[in-house]
């Protein structure tokens, strides 16, 4: 009996130590709270619950074998949550939370129950950030750096994905298994992206984008898969029109006018004395 209690406590502690961190920026379309299960699904009254411990009521989403049961759902999650239709078949109970805001930050628990006993599957610490990085550059520049930084000494199996947040799932750059993996890279970005060497050690996952054009303007998401954590950072890039040719023309004109004005001023005595000469010899 004592052994059993110790075991349960250890299990409890380790589950909390393994809380997965999910980071996202406010204003994103949605965020995924992962919860995969590998055990047997209870045959009767199987229920999967997503709760947030600091709220009353606690329930964020509840799924029974027959479908969602949102009668007890906390109203701040109304019409913002969904789970895969076939979750009980695929055993993927990940929750999609739409339009995350800062107040959604908190600790979520995914658990499965047979109506009598509950089994916690996953603790998630969700952090919704309200700041995003903005970068401005002018077209014609050699390159621009989209910053993304996290903790140093990342595990070797860390994956980093740079994607466009506004253009569907367009892939800009992927780093996986210790290498660049550009199989899925969109051709718009071919040969134009670069990440730092030694990025796992430094945690500096910034992306260098060469020859930025106005069409590169938009939102970029840096997603870091670190152990089970999913950390995202958003960078908004604004590439301004190249220096327009009419502006160059005006600038040249101003310089020419300035120089000739200066010359006129410098030689004004010459012109004035010329007039005097003309007066003396009509
Ligand atoms: C399932 O729920 C129903 C209704 O609440 C109950 O009558 C039944 O005993 C439950 N079955 C099990 C196996 O707990
Ligand atoms: C989740 O919330 C439901 C409904 O409030 C409650 O019955 C259940 O015990 C909670 N589970 C956990 C793990 O907090
Ligand atoms: C969530 O859990 C973390 C550690 O697991 C803790 O530091 C934090 O205070 C918790 N937040 C809330 C809102 O309970």
mmCIF file of C-alpha atoms and ligand atoms in Angstrom:
data_model
loop_
_atom_site.group_PDB
_atom_site.id
_atom_site.type_symbol
_atom_site.label_atom_id
_atom_site.label_comp_id
_atom_site.label_asym_id
_atom_site.label_seq_id
_atom_site.Cartn_x
_atom_site.Cartn_y
_atom_site.Cartn_z
ATOM 1 C CA UNK A 1 0.000 0.000 0.000
ATOM 2 C CA UNK A 2 2.811 2.401 0.965
ATOM 3 C CA UNK A 3 4.677 1.471 -2.203
ATOM 4 C CA UNK A 4 1.595 2.265 -4.200
ATOM 5 C CA UNK A 5 1.178 5.682 -2.572
ATOM 6 C CA UNK A 6 4.827 6.536 -3.227
ATOM 7 C CA UNK A 7 4.409 5.471 -6.812
ATOM 8 C CA UNK A 8 1.337 7.627 -7.280
ATOM 9 C CA UNK A 9 3.078 10.648 -5.771
ATOM 10 C CA UNK A 10 6.106 10.160 -8.015
ATOM 11 C CA UNK A 11 3.855 9.828 -11.028
ATOM 12 C CA UNK A 12 2.045 12.978 -10.034
ATOM 13 C CA UNK A 13 5.260 14.951 -9.572
ATOM 14 C CA UNK A 14 6.770 13.787 -12.842
ATOM 15 C CA UNK A 15 3.618 14.646 -14.726
ATOM 16 C CA UNK A 16 3.777 18.159 -13.407
ATOM 17 C CA UNK A 17 7.471 18.445 -14.150
ATOM 18 C CA UNK A 18 6.627 17.470 -17.725
ATOM 19 C CA UNK A 19 4.228 20.346 -18.252
ATOM 20 C CA UNK A 20 4.468 21.264 -21.888
ATOM 21 C CA UNK A 21 4.940 24.932 -22.691
ATOM 22 C CA UNK A 22 3.005 26.391 -25.601
ATOM 23 C CA UNK A 23 3.764 29.979 -26.551
ATOM 24 C CA UNK A 24 1.838 32.015 -29.074
ATOM 25 C CA UNK A 25 1.248 35.653 -29.985
ATOM 26 C CA UNK A 26 -2.071 37.318 -29.374
ATOM 27 C CA UNK A 27 -4.045 37.809 -32.573
ATOM 28 C CA UNK A 28 -3.127 34.501 -34.181
ATOM 29 C CA UNK A 29 -5.949 32.558 -35.773
ATOM 30 C CA UNK A 30 -5.556 29.619 -33.388
ATOM 31 C CA UNK A 31 -3.231 27.689 -31.145
ATOM 32 C CA UNK A 32 -3.002 23.915 -30.744
ATOM 33 C CA UNK A 33 -2.740 22.378 -27.273
ATOM 34 C CA UNK A 34 -1.331 18.901 -27.925
ATOM 35 C CA UNK A 35 -2.671 15.806 -26.144
ATOM 36 C CA UNK A 36 -1.938 12.386 -27.598
ATOM 37 C CA UNK A 37 -2.960 9.172 -25.854
ATOM 38 C CA UNK A 38 -1.635 5.663 -26.386
ATOM 39 C CA UNK A 39 -3.604 3.618 -23.823
ATOM 40 C CA UNK A 40 -6.937 1.863 -24.195
ATOM 41 C CA UNK A 41 -10.063 4.013 -24.431
ATOM 42 C CA UNK A 42 -12.665 3.069 -21.756
ATOM 43 C CA UNK A 43 -15.473 1.175 -23.388
ATOM 44 C CA UNK A 44 -18.260 2.893 -21.436
ATOM 45 C CA UNK A 45 -18.835 6.552 -20.719
ATOM 46 C CA UNK A 46 -15.465 7.598 -22.079
ATOM 47 C CA UNK A 47 -14.969 11.331 -21.633
ATOM 48 C CA UNK A 48 -12.050 13.567 -22.498
ATOM 49 C CA UNK A 49 -11.818 16.821 -20.581
ATOM 50 C CA UNK A 50 -9.777 19.934 -21.040
ATOM 51 C CA UNK A 51 -9.791 21.971 -17.809
ATOM 52 C CA UNK A 52 -8.115 25.110 -16.650
ATOM 53 C CA UNK A 53 -7.517 24.886 -12.921
ATOM 54 C CA UNK A 54 -7.727 28.594 -12.049
ATOM 55 C CA UNK A 55 -11.186 29.143 -13.541
ATOM 56 C CA UNK A 56 -14.733 28.517 -12.332
ATOM 57 C CA UNK A 57 -16.178 26.604 -14.016
ATOM 58 C CA UNK A 58 -12.985 24.765 -14.912
ATOM 59 C CA UNK A 59 -14.224 23.159 -18.090
ATOM 60 C CA UNK A 60 -12.722 24.416 -21.332
ATOM 61 C CA UNK A 61 -13.918 21.556 -23.544
ATOM 62 C CA UNK A 62 -15.546 18.181 -22.974
ATOM 63 C CA UNK A 63 -15.878 15.374 -25.500
ATOM 64 C CA UNK A 64 -17.918 12.208 -25.043
ATOM 65 C CA UNK A 65 -17.916 9.252 -27.398
ATOM 66 C CA UNK A 66 -21.066 10.674 -28.957
ATOM 67 C CA UNK A 67 -19.580 14.131 -29.542
ATOM 68 C CA UNK A 68 -18.902 17.402 -27.779
ATOM 69 C CA UNK A 69 -20.805 18.159 -24.583
ATOM 70 C CA UNK A 70 -20.301 21.841 -23.905
ATOM 71 C CA UNK A 71 -23.107 22.421 -21.413
ATOM 72 C CA UNK A 72 -20.639 22.986 -18.554
ATOM 73 C CA UNK A 73 -18.140 24.946 -20.630
ATOM 74 C CA UNK A 74 -16.721 28.151 -19.205
ATOM 75 C CA UNK A 75 -18.305 30.904 -21.278
ATOM 76 C CA UNK A 76 -15.021 32.585 -22.135
ATOM 77 C CA UNK A 77 -14.259 29.611 -24.368
ATOM 78 C CA UNK A 78 -17.638 29.655 -26.077
ATOM 79 C CA UNK A 79 -17.319 28.821 -29.787
ATOM 80 C CA UNK A 80 -13.550 29.040 -29.634
ATOM 81 C CA UNK A 81 -12.576 25.396 -29.029
ATOM 82 C CA UNK A 82 -12.601 22.300 -31.156
ATOM 83 C CA UNK A 83 -11.216 18.798 -31.162
ATOM 84 C CA UNK A 84 -10.737 16.442 -34.091
ATOM 85 C CA UNK A 85 -13.984 14.734 -35.067
ATOM 86 C CA UNK A 86 -12.380 11.311 -34.902
ATOM 87 C CA UNK A 87 -10.445 11.977 -31.667
ATOM 88 C CA UNK A 88 -11.607 8.746 -30.015
ATOM 89 C CA UNK A 89 -10.411 6.745 -33.025
ATOM 90 C CA UNK A 90 -7.104 8.544 -33.570
ATOM 91 C CA UNK A 91 -6.531 9.042 -29.804
ATOM 92 C CA UNK A 92 -5.451 12.573 -30.647
ATOM 93 C CA UNK A 93 -7.251 14.789 -28.128
ATOM 94 C CA UNK A 94 -5.374 17.960 -29.025
ATOM 95 C CA UNK A 95 -7.464 21.071 -28.584
ATOM 96 C CA UNK A 96 -7.622 23.917 -31.066
ATOM 97 C CA UNK A 97 -8.230 27.248 -29.355
ATOM 98 C CA UNK A 98 -9.149 30.048 -31.715
ATOM 99 C CA UNK A 99 -8.257 33.737 -31.332
ATOM 100 C CA UNK A 100 -6.042 33.310 -28.253
ATOM 101 C CA UNK A 101 -5.789 36.392 -26.027
ATOM 102 C CA UNK A 102 -3.525 37.219 -23.104
ATOM 103 C CA UNK A 103 -6.191 36.162 -20.635
ATOM 104 C CA UNK A 104 -6.089 32.626 -22.065
ATOM 105 C CA UNK A 105 -2.632 32.243 -20.521
ATOM 106 C CA UNK A 106 -2.766 29.565 -17.836
ATOM 107 C CA UNK A 107 -2.390 25.907 -17.023
ATOM 108 C CA UNK A 108 -4.560 23.450 -18.896
ATOM 109 C CA UNK A 109 -5.037 19.758 -18.194
ATOM 110 C CA UNK A 110 -6.168 17.132 -20.664
ATOM 111 C CA UNK A 111 -7.630 14.065 -18.963
ATOM 112 C CA UNK A 112 -9.637 10.999 -19.840
ATOM 113 C CA UNK A 113 -12.301 9.422 -17.672
ATOM 114 C CA UNK A 114 -14.633 6.438 -17.684
ATOM 115 C CA UNK A 115 -17.175 8.217 -15.516
ATOM 116 C CA UNK A 116 -15.671 6.949 -12.257
ATOM 117 C CA UNK A 117 -11.935 7.471 -12.515
ATOM 118 C CA UNK A 118 -10.007 10.238 -14.142
ATOM 119 C CA UNK A 119 -6.572 9.917 -15.629
ATOM 120 C CA UNK A 120 -4.562 13.056 -16.405
ATOM 121 C CA UNK A 121 -2.799 12.803 -19.753
ATOM 122 C CA UNK A 122 -1.074 16.108 -20.260
ATOM 123 C CA UNK A 123 -0.427 19.415 -18.503
ATOM 124 C CA UNK A 124 0.015 22.407 -20.761
ATOM 125 C CA UNK A 125 1.237 25.802 -19.750
ATOM 126 C CA UNK A 126 -0.117 28.242 -22.339
ATOM 127 C CA UNK A 127 1.537 31.635 -22.627
ATOM 128 C CA UNK A 128 -0.116 34.177 -24.896
ATOM 129 C CA UNK A 129 2.209 37.107 -25.579
ATOM 130 C CA UNK A 130 0.990 40.505 -26.689
ATOM 131 C CA UNK A 131 4.179 41.857 -28.209
ATOM 132 C CA UNK A 132 5.446 41.124 -31.667
ATOM 133 C CA UNK A 133 8.639 42.238 -33.343
ATOM 134 C CA UNK A 134 8.487 44.644 -36.278
ATOM 135 C CA UNK A 135 11.265 44.936 -38.824
ATOM 136 C CA UNK A 136 11.452 47.576 -41.556
ATOM 137 C CA UNK A 137 13.744 47.578 -44.555
ATOM 138 C CA UNK A 138 13.820 49.156 -48.000
ATOM 139 C CA UNK A 139 13.675 47.084 -51.164
ATOM 140 C CA UNK A 140 17.104 46.917 -52.741
ATOM 141 C CA UNK A 141 18.810 46.175 -49.421
ATOM 142 C CA UNK A 142 21.239 43.281 -49.438
ATOM 143 C CA UNK A 143 19.442 41.341 -46.692
ATOM 144 C CA UNK A 144 17.280 41.638 -43.583
ATOM 145 C CA UNK A 145 17.332 39.696 -40.308
ATOM 146 C CA UNK A 146 14.099 38.348 -38.804
ATOM 147 C CA UNK A 147 14.915 37.889 -35.101
ATOM 148 C CA UNK A 148 13.939 34.777 -33.107
ATOM 149 C CA UNK A 149 15.704 33.931 -29.878
ATOM 150 C CA UNK A 150 15.152 31.290 -27.218
ATOM 151 C CA UNK A 151 17.052 29.462 -24.482
ATOM 152 C CA UNK A 152 20.603 28.340 -25.361
ATOM 153 C CA UNK A 153 21.787 24.719 -25.456
ATOM 154 C CA UNK A 154 18.741 23.335 -27.226
ATOM 155 C CA UNK A 155 18.314 19.562 -27.524
ATOM 156 C CA UNK A 156 19.689 18.068 -30.738
ATOM 157 C CA UNK A 157 16.276 17.036 -32.025
ATOM 158 C CA UNK A 158 14.928 20.583 -31.866
ATOM 159 C CA UNK A 159 13.093 21.615 -35.020
ATOM 160 C CA UNK A 160 12.700 25.221 -36.114
ATOM 161 C CA UNK A 161 10.173 26.231 -38.749
ATOM 162 C CA UNK A 162 9.865 29.652 -40.331
ATOM 163 C CA UNK A 163 6.485 30.110 -42.023
ATOM 164 C CA UNK A 164 4.358 32.947 -43.352
ATOM 165 C CA UNK A 165 1.450 33.577 -41.002
ATOM 166 C CA UNK A 166 -0.678 35.385 -43.564
ATOM 167 C CA UNK A 167 -0.187 33.138 -46.601
ATOM 168 C CA UNK A 168 -1.653 29.791 -45.585
ATOM 169 C CA UNK A 169 1.050 27.362 -44.598
ATOM 170 C CA UNK A 170 3.813 28.737 -46.797
ATOM 171 C CA UNK A 171 7.162 27.403 -45.603
ATOM 172 C CA UNK A 172 10.064 29.832 -45.584
ATOM 173 C CA UNK A 173 12.786 27.739 -43.949
ATOM 174 C CA UNK A 174 13.043 24.561 -41.856
ATOM 175 C CA UNK A 175 15.864 23.383 -39.631
ATOM 176 C CA UNK A 176 15.573 19.779 -38.431
ATOM 177 C CA UNK A 177 17.905 16.977 -37.302
ATOM 178 C CA UNK A 178 20.844 19.348 -37.171
ATOM 179 C CA UNK A 179 20.482 20.564 -40.757
ATOM 180 C CA UNK A 180 18.548 22.849 -43.013
ATOM 181 C CA UNK A 181 15.672 20.934 -44.541
ATOM 182 C CA UNK A 182 14.424 22.829 -47.551
ATOM 183 C CA UNK A 183 12.251 20.120 -49.149
ATOM 184 C CA UNK A 184 9.060 21.991 -48.325
ATOM 185 C CA UNK A 185 10.455 25.491 -48.822
ATOM 186 C CA UNK A 186 8.332 27.681 -51.058
ATOM 187 C CA UNK A 187 10.156 28.553 -54.253
ATOM 188 C CA UNK A 188 9.705 32.273 -53.592
ATOM 189 C CA UNK A 189 12.332 31.845 -50.859
ATOM 190 C CA UNK A 190 14.717 29.520 -52.695
ATOM 191 C CA UNK A 191 18.390 30.430 -52.164
ATOM 192 C CA UNK A 192 17.356 33.517 -50.192
ATOM 193 C CA UNK A 193 17.259 32.242 -46.603
ATOM 194 C CA UNK A 194 19.942 31.415 -44.110
ATOM 195 C CA UNK A 195 20.074 30.516 -40.421
ATOM 196 C CA UNK A 196 23.044 30.888 -38.094
ATOM 197 C CA UNK A 197 25.539 28.126 -37.617
ATOM 198 C CA UNK A 198 25.690 26.842 -34.071
ATOM 199 C CA UNK A 199 22.056 27.872 -33.522
ATOM 200 C CA UNK A 200 21.296 25.030 -31.089
ATOM 201 C CA UNK A 201 24.087 26.178 -28.781
ATOM 202 C CA UNK A 202 23.277 29.893 -28.955
ATOM 203 C CA UNK A 203 19.479 29.665 -29.173
ATOM 204 C CA UNK A 204 19.622 32.392 -31.827
ATOM 205 C CA UNK A 205 17.219 31.120 -34.478
ATOM 206 C CA UNK A 206 17.034 34.348 -36.458
ATOM 207 C CA UNK A 207 16.535 34.095 -40.198
ATOM 208 C CA UNK A 208 18.512 36.088 -42.748
ATOM 209 C CA UNK A 209 16.417 36.871 -45.831
ATOM 210 C CA UNK A 210 18.412 38.050 -48.813
ATOM 211 C CA UNK A 211 17.237 40.593 -51.401
ATOM 212 C CA UNK A 212 13.962 41.460 -49.662
ATOM 213 C CA UNK A 213 11.212 42.712 -51.992
ATOM 214 C CA UNK A 214 7.921 44.455 -51.297
ATOM 215 C CA UNK A 215 6.189 41.088 -51.800
ATOM 216 C CA UNK A 216 8.045 39.691 -48.770
ATOM 217 C CA UNK A 217 6.130 42.099 -46.497
ATOM 218 C CA UNK A 218 3.907 40.330 -43.986
ATOM 219 C CA UNK A 219 3.868 38.176 -40.865
ATOM 220 C CA UNK A 220 6.477 35.506 -40.236
ATOM 221 C CA UNK A 221 6.225 32.859 -37.538
ATOM 222 C CA UNK A 222 9.243 31.202 -35.981
ATOM 223 C CA UNK A 223 8.059 27.898 -34.443
ATOM 224 C CA UNK A 224 10.391 26.034 -32.120
ATOM 225 C CA UNK A 225 9.669 22.393 -31.278
ATOM 226 C CA UNK A 226 11.819 21.957 -28.162
ATOM 227 C CA UNK A 227 11.226 18.556 -26.529
ATOM 228 C CA UNK A 228 7.422 18.631 -26.264
ATOM 229 C CA UNK A 229 7.206 22.424 -26.064
ATOM 230 C CA UNK A 230 5.846 24.421 -28.983
ATOM 231 C CA UNK A 231 7.096 28.004 -28.890
ATOM 232 C CA UNK A 232 6.135 30.516 -31.534
ATOM 233 C CA UNK A 233 7.356 34.047 -32.112
ATOM 234 C CA UNK A 234 5.960 36.462 -34.651
ATOM 235 C CA UNK A 235 7.909 38.960 -36.722
ATOM 236 C CA UNK A 236 6.144 41.493 -38.943
ATOM 237 C CA UNK A 237 8.321 42.469 -41.884
ATOM 238 C CA UNK A 238 7.689 45.664 -43.811
ATOM 239 C CA UNK A 239 9.679 46.045 -47.017
ATOM 240 C CA UNK A 240 9.232 49.586 -48.297
ATOM 241 C CA UNK A 241 9.241 50.570 -51.969
ATOM 242 C CA UNK A 242 12.709 51.073 -53.358
ATOM 243 C CA UNK A 243 13.814 54.709 -53.433
ATOM 244 C CA UNK A 244 11.531 55.900 -56.316
ATOM 245 C CA UNK A 245 13.180 57.201 -59.515
ATOM 246 C CA UNK A 246 11.304 60.526 -59.454
ATOM 247 C CA UNK A 247 12.750 61.150 -55.990
ATOM 248 C CA UNK A 248 16.220 60.470 -57.362
ATOM 249 C CA UNK A 249 15.530 62.929 -60.229
ATOM 250 C CA UNK A 250 14.403 65.626 -57.790
ATOM 251 C CA UNK A 251 17.503 65.010 -55.704
ATOM 252 C CA UNK A 252 19.786 65.341 -58.759
ATOM 253 C CA UNK A 253 17.952 68.532 -59.778
ATOM 254 C CA UNK A 254 18.392 70.002 -56.285
ATOM 255 C CA UNK A 255 22.111 69.243 -56.332
ATOM 256 C CA UNK A 256 22.489 70.793 -59.804
ATOM 257 C CA UNK A 257 20.536 73.904 -58.734
ATOM 258 C CA UNK A 258 22.565 74.170 -55.559
ATOM 259 C CA UNK A 259 25.876 73.908 -57.399
ATOM 260 C CA UNK A 260 24.888 76.392 -60.102
ATOM 261 C CA UNK A 261 23.474 78.767 -57.450
ATOM 262 C CA UNK A 262 26.787 78.562 -55.642
ATOM 263 C CA UNK A 263 28.690 79.247 -58.857
ATOM 264 C CA UNK A 264 26.506 82.273 -59.596
ATOM 265 C CA UNK A 265 27.125 83.589 -56.106
ATOM 266 C CA UNK A 266 30.870 82.995 -56.418
ATOM 267 C CA UNK A 267 31.153 84.762 -59.789
ATOM 268 C CA UNK A 268 28.665 87.544 -59.012
ATOM 269 C CA UNK A 269 31.469 90.186 -58.965
ATOM 270 C CA UNK A 270 32.568 89.056 -62.413
ATOM 271 C CA UNK A 271 29.031 89.496 -63.787
ATOM 272 C CA UNK A 272 28.589 92.815 -61.986
ATOM 273 C CA UNK A 273 31.937 94.179 -63.209
ATOM 274 C CA UNK A 274 30.930 93.044 -66.725
ATOM 275 C CA UNK A 275 27.849 95.275 -66.439
ATOM 276 C CA UNK A 276 30.028 98.213 -65.359
ATOM 277 C CA UNK A 277 32.291 97.668 -68.346
ATOM 278 C CA UNK A 278 29.238 97.700 -70.627
ATOM 279 C CA UNK A 279 28.122 100.975 -69.021
ATOM 280 C CA UNK A 280 31.527 102.559 -69.514
ATOM 281 C CA UNK A 281 31.715 101.636 -73.166
ATOM 282 C CA UNK A 282 28.208 102.081 -74.618
HETATM 283 C C1 LIG B 1 -22.303 5.015 -17.749
HETATM 284 O O1 LIG B 1 -23.192 6.072 -17.406
HETATM 285 C C2 LIG B 1 -24.510 5.646 -17.195
HETATM 286 C C3 LIG B 1 -25.351 6.863 -16.979
HETATM 287 O O2 LIG B 1 -24.695 7.843 -16.193
HETATM 288 C C4 LIG B 1 -24.539 4.696 -15.973
HETATM 289 O O3 LIG B 1 -25.832 4.233 -15.779
HETATM 290 C C5 LIG B 1 -23.605 3.514 -16.258
HETATM 291 O O4 LIG B 1 -23.510 2.699 -15.104
HETATM 292 C C6 LIG B 1 -22.211 4.017 -16.619
HETATM 293 N N1 LIG B 1 -21.400 2.882 -17.021
HETATM 294 C C7 LIG B 1 -20.229 2.638 -16.449
HETATM 295 C C8 LIG B 1 -19.506 1.410 -16.919
HETATM 296 O O5 LIG B 1 -19.762 3.375 -15.584
HETATM 297 C C1 LIG B 2 -12.399 18.945 -14.991
HETATM 298 O O1 LIG B 2 -13.623 19.625 -14.874
HETATM 299 C C2 LIG B 2 -14.723 18.760 -14.715
HETATM 300 C C3 LIG B 2 -15.973 19.630 -14.757
HETATM 301 O O2 LIG B 2 -15.808 20.797 -14.008
HETATM 302 C C4 LIG B 2 -14.560 17.999 -13.399
HETATM 303 O O3 LIG B 2 -15.644 17.083 -13.249
HETATM 304 C C5 LIG B 2 -13.257 17.240 -13.435
HETATM 305 O O4 LIG B 2 -13.031 16.596 -12.211
HETATM 306 C C6 LIG B 2 -12.106 18.166 -13.747
HETATM 307 N N1 LIG B 2 -10.898 17.391 -13.907
HETATM 308 C C7 LIG B 2 -9.705 17.861 -13.537
HETATM 309 C C8 LIG B 2 -8.529 16.959 -13.818
HETATM 310 O O5 LIG B 2 -9.561 18.958 -13.042
HETATM 311 C C1 LIG B 3 1.183 27.246 -14.110
HETATM 312 O O1 LIG B 3 2.181 26.325 -13.790
HETATM 313 C C2 LIG B 3 3.470 26.878 -13.598
HETATM 314 C C3 LIG B 3 4.463 25.781 -13.345
HETATM 315 O O2 LIG B 3 4.036 24.548 -13.823
HETATM 316 C C4 LIG B 3 3.430 27.879 -12.477
HETATM 317 O O3 LIG B 3 4.707 28.481 -12.324
HETATM 318 C C5 LIG B 3 2.389 28.929 -12.757
HETATM 319 O O4 LIG B 3 2.268 29.819 -11.670
HETATM 320 C C6 LIG B 3 1.039 28.308 -13.036
HETATM 321 N N1 LIG B 3 0.105 29.329 -13.458
HETATM 322 C C7 LIG B 3 -1.133 29.418 -12.999
HETATM 323 C C8 LIG B 3 -1.975 30.524 -13.545
HETATM 324 O O5 LIG B 3 -1.584 28.642 -12.211
#
